[in-house]
Amino acid sequence: MNQVFDKAEGISMAVDSGSRRSAESGEVDMQANIPSATVGKVFVDHAKMAIRNVDVFYGEKQAIHNVSLDIRKNEVIAMIGPSGCGKSTFLRTLNRMNDTIPTCLVKGTIELDGNDIYDKKLDVVSLRARVGMVFQKPNPFPKSIYDNVAYGAKIHGLCSSRIELDEVVETSLKKAGLWSEVKDRLNQPGTGLSGGQQQRLCIARAIAVSPEVILMDEPCSALDPIATAKIEELIAELSENYTIAIVTHSMQQAARVSNRTAYFHLGYLVEVNDTEMVFTNPEHSLTEAYITGRFG
Amino acid sequence: MNKMSTIEKIEKGLKRRYFSERLFQIFGISSIVFGLLCLVVLLTDIVGKGHGAFFQHYIRLTVVLDAEKLGIDDRATSEQIAMADYDSVIRESLLELFPDVSGRKQKKQLYRLVSDGATYRLQGMLAEDRRLLGQRVDVWVSADDDVDVYLKHVDAEKEASSRIDEQQALWLAALQAQGRIEKRFNSEFFMTGDSRNPEKAGIKGALMGSFYTLMVTLLLSFPIGVAAAVYLEEFAPKNRWTDLIEVNINNLAAVPSIIFGLLGLAVFINFFGVPRSVPLVGGMVLTLMTLPTIIISSRAAIKSVPPSIREAALGIGASKMQTVTHHVLPLSLPGMLTGTIIGMAQALGETAPLLMIGMIAFIVDVPQGITDPSTVLPVQIFLWADSPERAFTEKTSGAIIVLLGFLIFMNAVAVFLRKRLEKKW
């Protein structure tokens, strides 16, 4: 199993360089076979977020083509696909983080509990309080561990007293599985923690504002296997209370942590289905080619 | 087997690589040594010439504060004390020391040993304690500048071409023999403003002028510069207009400073009617000059804040403004301070633009605020360097030392602040 994935990594490097040359097996053409509509189980009942016909442009270049998808409440949905397939871009449209890129343009509708998040009336600040984000590289503020976690609650005015704030910090750190490791040094800088601890601190910071959805953009790509295992465990625990969308490069990770998996390819959403289905019985030939490591 | 192995090839090139590395190091070290040497020469020259400005010779006179001679009657009002004829009692005491002196010319030479400022000394004493009236008191008064220069250099033979004639030299020798001459720390140098008499000229006027001018500059340029930088970096859309503004700011940094002086004259003084020669207008002109430096360095500091920090803040719902004030500004403040201190150091040493707005005037009074006419340290140095009296030579170097001290103090404060604010991530 491992060997297959190693190979997949190697090939992804070749594809990264932008060439359209066929992969080792020679048969799969990257451009061909893209379905006109996403195959698999795209729509679900009780959708937390409903994405309909979303196109994303960076200036002239179109990064996302006509993606429709439902995210169910309290599920973990993994987004996989080769580098540059638009999965990170797609994730960032879900809490409007791509607003910060001036040339970025989003078309279509994205609804959170039935409200369009790109509606002018909806404030981006409250959106991001409801849809939190954890980034690829751990990015704690250069402040104390306590202040890192308390920051969100402070700016949103969630706590009226110091005691309440202490409580929020403690529960958030406990939920992130970091409390026992840092409870004696809450006043030390968050940047002094190890990489894995930093990432869990960032997760604690995100859940301190009690979001409904947590977006994770390759949260383990900078971490060693032990730290990764801890984060994966944490994701499983968090999914009881939160809806989680995670972008990952590791197919094992997607298989381990997610309920559903979405496969992106060159800006198209090719296939969405229950994770087990995607990895054991993919419907589309591109998905199959990717998970069997025929291209990265 | 002609073919060399890889290791052989590498070893062959090694020697040359090390040689070029050594050569580069030698270049680097020699340029540093040259720079240090220049600095040492400069500093020794300035300190060697300027340390004399901090010392001054004083002559002990025994004066009789005779009410009748002073023209003070029993009432001894402040007005009388202010207007009294102290010159005559000082002359009397000198004549008492050298009874043989006769003839108008010789007497005049004798009187010239003591500074004009001696009268103020006596006046000050009387004003403080009126019981001294009619008594015989010992008082240390400063020597005339020519006497001071002569006494400072009397040991060095080459100073023969002094403005002291033989007769005066004999008198001074006699005074010295009586222990009536002493070299003391010249505290007056730091307590008074400019004067035509070198022994009375002090640096405080220029020092306070520089201080007020720089305060105005700092209070205007730092907030304006940082606000401009933050807006341009964080909020402004990236389009042709902001590009144009950026190019213009960069160009402004290269504009000769005298142009800013002309601008200040035309706009602040002639159009807005700000009074000339005051620290307020000087600070405004220097603000124009330092703004580009502060804006450019602040923008660089803001750019160096990792975008991940902004994303982290935005990602948990901080507004743009909160992201800037809570995270970007604190992290970029050390860099902004560096730019500000460079700008302020530049402003401190600036002369040209201040000439245009009248800060080159001869001003005796120490300024008490930003609207009092004043001059600044570099201008004072220029004025003194331009004065004919020999004693001003060492005053000039002394003023340079004070300017350097001011600069070092300013930099030290900035370095201290930066160390306090610096955070690691």
mmCIF file of C-alpha atoms in Angstrom, chain A residues 105-272:
data_model
loop_
_atom_site.group_PDB
_atom_site.id
_atom_site.type_symbol
_atom_site.label_atom_id
_atom_site.label_comp_id
_atom_site.label_asym_id
_atom_site.label_seq_id
_atom_site.Cartn_x
_atom_site.Cartn_y
_atom_site.Cartn_z
ATOM 1 C CA LEU A 105 -13.796 36.532 -8.415
ATOM 2 C CA VAL A 106 -16.390 34.011 -7.235
ATOM 3 C CA LYS A 107 -19.566 33.229 -9.204
ATOM 4 C CA GLY A 108 -22.446 30.999 -8.193
ATOM 5 C CA THR A 109 -23.925 30.616 -4.723
ATOM 6 C CA ILE A 110 -22.612 29.202 -1.470
ATOM 7 C CA GLU A 111 -25.164 28.846 1.286
ATOM 8 C CA LEU A 112 -24.574 28.312 4.974
ATOM 9 C CA ASP A 113 -27.799 27.128 6.633
ATOM 10 C CA GLY A 114 -29.678 28.526 3.679
ATOM 11 C CA ASN A 115 -28.100 31.985 3.700
ATOM 12 C CA ASP A 116 -25.890 33.058 0.823
ATOM 13 C CA ILE A 117 -22.465 33.851 2.297
ATOM 14 C CA TYR A 118 -21.607 36.111 -0.644
ATOM 15 C CA ASP A 119 -24.684 38.208 0.029
ATOM 16 C CA LYS A 120 -23.744 41.858 0.547
ATOM 17 C CA LYS A 121 -25.857 41.945 3.708
ATOM 18 C CA LEU A 122 -23.888 39.152 5.326
ATOM 19 C CA ASP A 123 -20.859 40.374 7.219
ATOM 20 C CA VAL A 124 -17.650 38.550 6.501
ATOM 21 C CA VAL A 125 -16.538 38.888 10.120
ATOM 22 C CA SER A 126 -19.528 36.974 11.476
ATOM 23 C CA LEU A 127 -19.172 34.454 8.659
ATOM 24 C CA ARG A 128 -15.608 33.693 9.680
ATOM 25 C CA ALA A 129 -16.678 33.351 13.282
ATOM 26 C CA ARG A 130 -19.104 30.643 12.125
ATOM 27 C CA VAL A 131 -16.753 29.062 9.599
ATOM 28 C CA GLY A 132 -13.287 28.832 11.140
ATOM 29 C CA MET A 133 -10.103 27.902 9.395
ATOM 30 C CA VAL A 134 -6.895 26.021 10.157
ATOM 31 C CA PHE A 135 -4.025 26.608 7.794
ATOM 32 C CA GLN A 136 -1.376 24.481 6.193
ATOM 33 C CA LYS A 137 1.493 25.942 8.188
ATOM 34 C CA PRO A 138 0.893 26.351 11.905
ATOM 35 C CA ASN A 139 0.532 30.108 12.374
ATOM 36 C CA PRO A 140 0.140 30.961 16.037
ATOM 37 C CA PHE A 141 0.334 34.660 16.887
ATOM 38 C CA PRO A 142 3.595 35.716 18.497
ATOM 39 C CA LYS A 143 1.734 36.011 21.786
ATOM 40 C CA SER A 144 1.237 33.763 24.772
ATOM 41 C CA ILE A 145 -0.612 30.463 24.450
ATOM 42 C CA TYR A 146 -3.445 31.942 26.483
ATOM 43 C CA ASP A 147 -3.738 35.040 24.305
ATOM 44 C CA ASN A 148 -3.683 32.933 21.162
ATOM 45 C CA VAL A 149 -6.721 30.986 22.216
ATOM 46 C CA ALA A 150 -8.463 33.926 23.864
ATOM 47 C CA TYR A 151 -8.003 36.275 20.908
ATOM 48 C CA GLY A 152 -11.075 35.228 18.918
ATOM 49 C CA ALA A 153 -13.336 35.287 21.960
ATOM 50 C CA LYS A 154 -11.968 38.696 22.885
ATOM 51 C CA ILE A 155 -12.506 40.388 19.534
ATOM 52 C CA HIS A 156 -15.989 39.000 19.176
ATOM 53 C CA GLY A 157 -16.837 40.001 22.738
ATOM 54 C CA LEU A 158 -17.938 36.477 23.653
ATOM 55 C CA CYS A 159 -16.841 36.667 27.258
ATOM 56 C CA SER A 160 -17.869 39.266 29.776
ATOM 57 C CA SER A 161 -15.390 38.333 32.484
ATOM 58 C CA ARG A 162 -11.916 37.024 32.913
ATOM 59 C CA ILE A 163 -13.248 33.862 34.548
ATOM 60 C CA GLU A 164 -15.441 33.141 31.559
ATOM 61 C CA LEU A 165 -12.499 33.730 29.260
ATOM 62 C CA ASP A 166 -10.330 31.371 31.314
ATOM 63 C CA GLU A 167 -13.027 28.770 30.915
ATOM 64 C CA VAL A 168 -13.218 29.206 27.146
ATOM 65 C CA VAL A 169 -9.425 28.894 26.890
ATOM 66 C CA GLU A 170 -9.404 25.767 29.009
ATOM 67 C CA THR A 171 -12.250 24.001 27.181
ATOM 68 C CA SER A 172 -10.822 24.924 23.792
ATOM 69 C CA LEU A 173 -7.387 23.636 24.696
ATOM 70 C CA LYS A 174 -8.948 20.475 26.144
ATOM 71 C CA LYS A 175 -10.957 19.906 22.979
ATOM 72 C CA ALA A 176 -7.781 20.362 20.965
ATOM 73 C CA GLY A 177 -6.035 17.841 23.206
ATOM 74 C CA LEU A 178 -3.397 20.323 24.234
ATOM 75 C CA TRP A 179 -4.486 21.239 27.753
ATOM 76 C CA SER A 180 -2.418 18.669 29.614
ATOM 77 C CA GLU A 181 0.693 19.675 27.721
ATOM 78 C CA VAL A 182 0.445 23.429 28.186
ATOM 79 C CA LYS A 183 -1.638 24.060 31.287
ATOM 80 C CA ASP A 184 1.437 25.013 33.309
ATOM 81 C CA ARG A 185 2.821 27.428 30.761
ATOM 82 C CA LEU A 186 -0.138 29.342 29.389
ATOM 83 C CA ASN A 187 1.841 32.567 29.547
ATOM 84 C CA GLN A 188 4.677 31.329 27.410
ATOM 85 C CA PRO A 189 4.730 32.235 23.724
ATOM 86 C CA GLY A 190 2.713 30.003 21.445
ATOM 87 C CA THR A 191 5.556 30.083 18.955
ATOM 88 C CA GLY A 192 7.750 28.155 21.397
ATOM 89 C CA LEU A 193 5.695 24.972 21.014
ATOM 90 C CA SER A 194 6.591 22.130 18.666
ATOM 91 C CA GLY A 195 5.060 22.056 15.179
ATOM 92 C CA GLY A 196 2.338 19.577 16.096
ATOM 93 C CA GLN A 197 1.493 21.441 19.296
ATOM 94 C CA GLN A 198 1.364 24.701 17.363
ATOM 95 C CA GLN A 199 -1.097 23.222 14.909
ATOM 96 C CA ARG A 200 -3.286 21.958 17.757
ATOM 97 C CA LEU A 201 -3.024 25.432 19.301
ATOM 98 C CA CYS A 202 -4.332 26.846 16.019
ATOM 99 C CA ILE A 203 -7.208 24.361 16.145
ATOM 100 C CA ALA A 204 -7.920 25.411 19.737
ATOM 101 C CA ARG A 205 -7.852 29.031 18.618
ATOM 102 C CA ALA A 206 -10.347 28.239 15.840
ATOM 103 C CA ILE A 207 -12.777 26.348 18.104
ATOM 104 C CA ALA A 208 -12.590 28.974 20.859
ATOM 105 C CA VAL A 209 -15.084 31.109 18.932
ATOM 106 C CA SER A 210 -17.430 28.078 18.668
ATOM 107 C CA PRO A 211 -17.637 27.866 14.891
ATOM 108 C CA GLU A 212 -20.113 25.590 13.169
ATOM 109 C CA VAL A 213 -17.800 24.597 10.350
ATOM 110 C CA ILE A 214 -14.029 24.172 10.495
ATOM 111 C CA LEU A 215 -12.041 24.325 7.285
ATOM 112 C CA MET A 216 -8.640 22.661 7.353
ATOM 113 C CA ASP A 217 -6.167 23.317 4.573
ATOM 114 C CA GLU A 218 -3.654 20.460 4.640
ATOM 115 C CA PRO A 219 -3.296 20.756 8.411
ATOM 116 C CA CYS A 220 -0.736 17.954 8.681
ATOM 117 C CA SER A 221 1.521 18.643 5.733
ATOM 118 C CA ALA A 222 4.190 20.257 7.936
ATOM 119 C CA LEU A 223 4.007 17.667 10.705
ATOM 120 C CA ASP A 224 5.708 14.390 11.515
ATOM 121 C CA PRO A 225 3.697 11.100 11.596
ATOM 122 C CA ILE A 226 3.144 11.166 15.378
ATOM 123 C CA ALA A 227 1.840 14.735 15.378
ATOM 124 C CA THR A 228 -0.233 13.860 12.328
ATOM 125 C CA ALA A 229 -1.796 10.911 14.126
ATOM 126 C CA LYS A 230 -2.750 13.173 17.020
ATOM 127 C CA ILE A 231 -4.396 15.700 14.712
ATOM 128 C CA GLU A 232 -6.283 12.944 12.923
ATOM 129 C CA GLU A 233 -7.544 11.634 16.230
ATOM 130 C CA LEU A 234 -8.602 15.131 17.095
ATOM 131 C CA ILE A 235 -10.494 15.535 13.832
ATOM 132 C CA ALA A 236 -12.461 12.371 14.596
ATOM 133 C CA GLU A 237 -13.358 13.739 18.035
ATOM 134 C CA LEU A 238 -14.255 17.175 16.752
ATOM 135 C CA SER A 239 -16.576 15.795 14.085
ATOM 136 C CA GLU A 240 -19.092 15.010 16.816
ATOM 137 C CA ASN A 241 -19.739 18.707 17.287
ATOM 138 C CA TYR A 242 -18.437 20.391 14.176
ATOM 139 C CA THR A 243 -18.713 20.101 10.448
ATOM 140 C CA ILE A 244 -15.230 19.693 9.044
ATOM 141 C CA ALA A 245 -13.940 20.160 5.517
ATOM 142 C CA ILE A 246 -10.344 19.077 5.109
ATOM 143 C CA VAL A 247 -8.019 19.394 2.149
ATOM 144 C CA THR A 248 -5.287 16.807 2.137
ATOM 145 C CA HIS A 249 -2.558 15.480 -0.071
ATOM 146 C CA SER A 250 -2.476 12.206 1.716
ATOM 147 C CA MET A 251 -5.007 9.688 0.509
ATOM 148 C CA GLN A 252 -4.447 7.552 3.597
ATOM 149 C CA GLN A 253 -5.408 10.505 5.694
ATOM 150 C CA ALA A 254 -8.538 11.118 3.663
ATOM 151 C CA ALA A 255 -9.412 7.453 4.014
ATOM 152 C CA ARG A 256 -8.802 7.515 7.760
ATOM 153 C CA VAL A 257 -10.574 10.669 8.843
ATOM 154 C CA SER A 258 -13.368 11.451 6.417
ATOM 155 C CA ASN A 259 -16.944 10.310 5.915
ATOM 156 C CA ARG A 260 -17.061 11.555 2.370
ATOM 157 C CA THR A 261 -14.365 12.320 -0.151
ATOM 158 C CA ALA A 262 -14.407 14.762 -3.045
ATOM 159 C CA TYR A 263 -11.977 14.332 -5.880
ATOM 160 C CA PHE A 264 -10.938 17.518 -7.695
ATOM 161 C CA HIS A 265 -9.236 17.512 -11.041
ATOM 162 C CA LEU A 266 -7.967 20.609 -12.901
ATOM 163 C CA GLY A 267 -10.593 22.791 -11.281
ATOM 164 C CA TYR A 268 -13.459 20.364 -11.808
ATOM 165 C CA LEU A 269 -15.123 18.353 -9.117
ATOM 166 C CA VAL A 270 -15.022 14.914 -10.661
ATOM 167 C CA GLU A 271 -16.471 12.657 -8.020
ATOM 168 C CA VAL A 272 -17.952 12.864 -4.548
#
